[in-house]
């Protein structure tokens, strides 16, 4: 089965930046659209961004537009989430997820999930 592993999380001050990575193994990532999701304490998991199989289509949640950028490098089987101008409300466990269908930010649309990486935005 497709396996996904997130990395790059950590503690960052408000206004700072982090780049999250999602590494795929066992299967070729270019067969899948990829979404980034996050789950803050006490809240439902929400879609942050998604990217189509060839990278031609992306979309973002309203709360991160203009601050976050999703990208992919299919040759490396990697997907990234560049996060700039981070806010305390961005604190969450961030997950990458894959679907054989269209780019989606709905949890129920995703077929494979990583285990997450924690991002903490705090001074």
Short mmCIF file of C-alpha atoms in Angstrom, two decimals:
data_model
loop_
_atom_site.label_atom_id
_atom_site.label_comp_id
_atom_site.label_asym_id
_atom_site.label_seq_id
_atom_site.Cartn_x
_atom_site.Cartn_y
_atom_site.Cartn_z
CA UNK A 1 0.00 0.00 0.00
CA UNK A 2 1.02 3.59 -0.47
CA UNK A 3 2.88 4.89 2.56
CA UNK A 4 3.20 8.55 3.48
CA UNK A 5 5.53 10.08 6.06
CA UNK A 6 5.41 13.72 7.09
CA UNK A 7 8.35 15.67 8.44
CA UNK A 8 9.41 19.23 9.14
CA UNK A 9 7.16 20.14 12.02
CA UNK A 10 8.39 21.86 15.13
CA UNK A 11 8.16 24.97 17.25
CA UNK A 12 8.17 28.33 15.49
CA UNK A 13 7.40 31.87 16.60
CA UNK A 14 4.46 33.80 15.17
CA UNK A 15 5.43 35.29 11.84
CA UNK A 16 7.94 32.55 11.18
CA UNK A 17 8.06 29.90 8.50
CA UNK A 18 8.26 26.15 8.20
CA UNK A 19 8.33 23.78 5.28
CA UNK A 20 6.62 20.45 5.75
CA UNK A 21 7.50 17.48 3.61
CA UNK A 22 5.53 14.39 2.72
CA UNK A 23 7.51 11.44 1.41
CA UNK A 24 5.79 8.60 -0.40
CA UNK A 25 7.04 5.07 -0.75
CA UNK A 26 6.03 1.78 -2.33
CA UNK A 27 4.08 3.48 -5.11
CA UNK A 28 4.59 6.34 -7.52
CA UNK A 29 3.21 9.54 -6.09
CA UNK A 30 2.21 10.95 -9.46
CA UNK A 31 -0.78 8.61 -9.48
CA UNK A 32 -2.33 10.59 -6.63
CA UNK A 33 -3.67 13.98 -5.82
CA UNK A 34 -2.33 15.05 -2.42
CA UNK A 35 -3.92 17.04 0.34
CA UNK A 36 -2.53 18.61 3.47
CA UNK A 37 -4.82 18.53 6.47
CA UNK A 38 -4.48 19.69 10.02
CA UNK A 39 -6.12 18.99 13.32
CA UNK A 40 -5.84 21.35 16.25
CA UNK A 41 -6.60 20.24 19.80
CA UNK A 42 -10.33 19.87 20.31
CA UNK A 43 -11.16 20.56 16.67
CA UNK A 44 -12.11 18.53 13.64
CA UNK A 45 -9.55 17.70 11.02
CA UNK A 46 -9.67 20.26 8.24
CA UNK A 47 -8.32 20.48 4.74
CA UNK A 48 -5.54 23.01 4.29
CA UNK A 49 -4.48 22.57 0.69
CA UNK A 50 -4.50 20.11 -2.15
CA UNK A 51 -2.57 19.62 -5.33
CA UNK A 52 -3.45 17.66 -8.44
CA UNK A 53 -1.44 14.77 -9.80
CA UNK A 54 0.65 16.88 -12.14
CA UNK A 55 0.69 19.95 -9.94
CA UNK A 56 -1.43 21.97 -12.33
CA UNK A 57 -4.27 22.58 -9.90
CA UNK A 58 -4.04 23.72 -6.31
CA UNK A 59 -6.50 25.08 -3.83
CA UNK A 60 -6.35 26.31 -0.27
CA UNK A 61 -8.50 26.88 2.71
CA UNK A 62 -9.45 30.50 3.23
CA UNK A 63 -7.49 30.73 6.46
CA UNK A 64 -4.17 29.95 4.77
CA UNK A 65 -4.52 31.59 1.36
CA UNK A 66 -1.59 33.84 0.64
CA UNK A 67 0.49 32.30 3.42
CA UNK A 68 0.81 28.61 2.54
CA UNK A 69 1.98 27.05 -0.71
CA UNK A 70 1.62 23.41 -1.67
CA UNK A 71 3.98 21.94 -4.23
CA UNK A 72 5.17 18.58 -5.41
CA UNK A 73 8.21 16.98 -6.96
CA UNK A 74 7.01 13.75 -8.48
CA UNK A 75 10.53 12.73 -9.50
CA UNK A 76 11.39 12.63 -5.79
CA UNK A 77 8.03 11.27 -4.64
CA UNK A 78 7.70 14.32 -2.41
CA UNK A 79 5.03 16.89 -1.60
CA UNK A 80 5.70 20.06 0.35
CA UNK A 81 3.78 22.64 2.29
CA UNK A 82 5.59 25.94 2.66
CA UNK A 83 4.06 27.83 5.56
CA UNK A 84 4.85 31.51 5.98
CA UNK A 85 3.58 34.20 8.33
CA UNK A 86 2.55 31.56 10.80
CA UNK A 87 -0.04 32.36 13.42
CA UNK A 88 -0.77 30.70 16.76
CA UNK A 89 -4.03 29.42 15.30
CA UNK A 90 -2.00 27.40 12.79
CA UNK A 91 -0.88 25.16 15.65
CA UNK A 92 -1.98 21.63 14.81
CA UNK A 93 -0.88 18.20 13.76
CA UNK A 94 -0.44 18.35 10.01
CA UNK A 95 -1.16 15.33 7.84
CA UNK A 96 -0.58 14.58 4.22
CA UNK A 97 -3.05 12.33 2.47
CA UNK A 98 -3.46 10.85 -0.98
CA UNK A 99 -6.36 10.08 -3.27
CA UNK A 100 -6.56 8.44 -6.67
CA UNK A 101 -9.36 10.86 -7.50
CA UNK A 102 -9.49 14.63 -7.82
CA UNK A 103 -7.79 17.24 -5.70
CA UNK A 104 -9.78 17.46 -2.48
CA UNK A 105 -9.70 19.04 0.96
CA UNK A 106 -12.36 16.72 2.35
CA UNK A 107 -11.16 14.13 4.83
CA UNK A 108 -13.58 11.53 3.49
CA UNK A 109 -12.15 11.85 -0.01
CA UNK A 110 -8.69 10.68 0.93
CA UNK A 111 -7.54 7.09 0.59
CA UNK A 112 -4.16 7.07 2.36
CA UNK A 113 -2.85 9.02 5.32
CA UNK A 114 0.43 9.75 6.99
CA UNK A 115 0.72 9.79 10.76
CA UNK A 116 1.20 13.54 11.03
CA UNK A 117 3.78 16.05 12.19
CA UNK A 118 3.19 18.60 14.93
CA UNK A 119 3.49 22.30 14.23
CA UNK A 120 3.43 24.60 17.23
CA UNK A 121 3.32 28.35 16.67
CA UNK A 122 4.03 30.16 19.91
CA UNK A 123 6.16 32.89 21.37
#
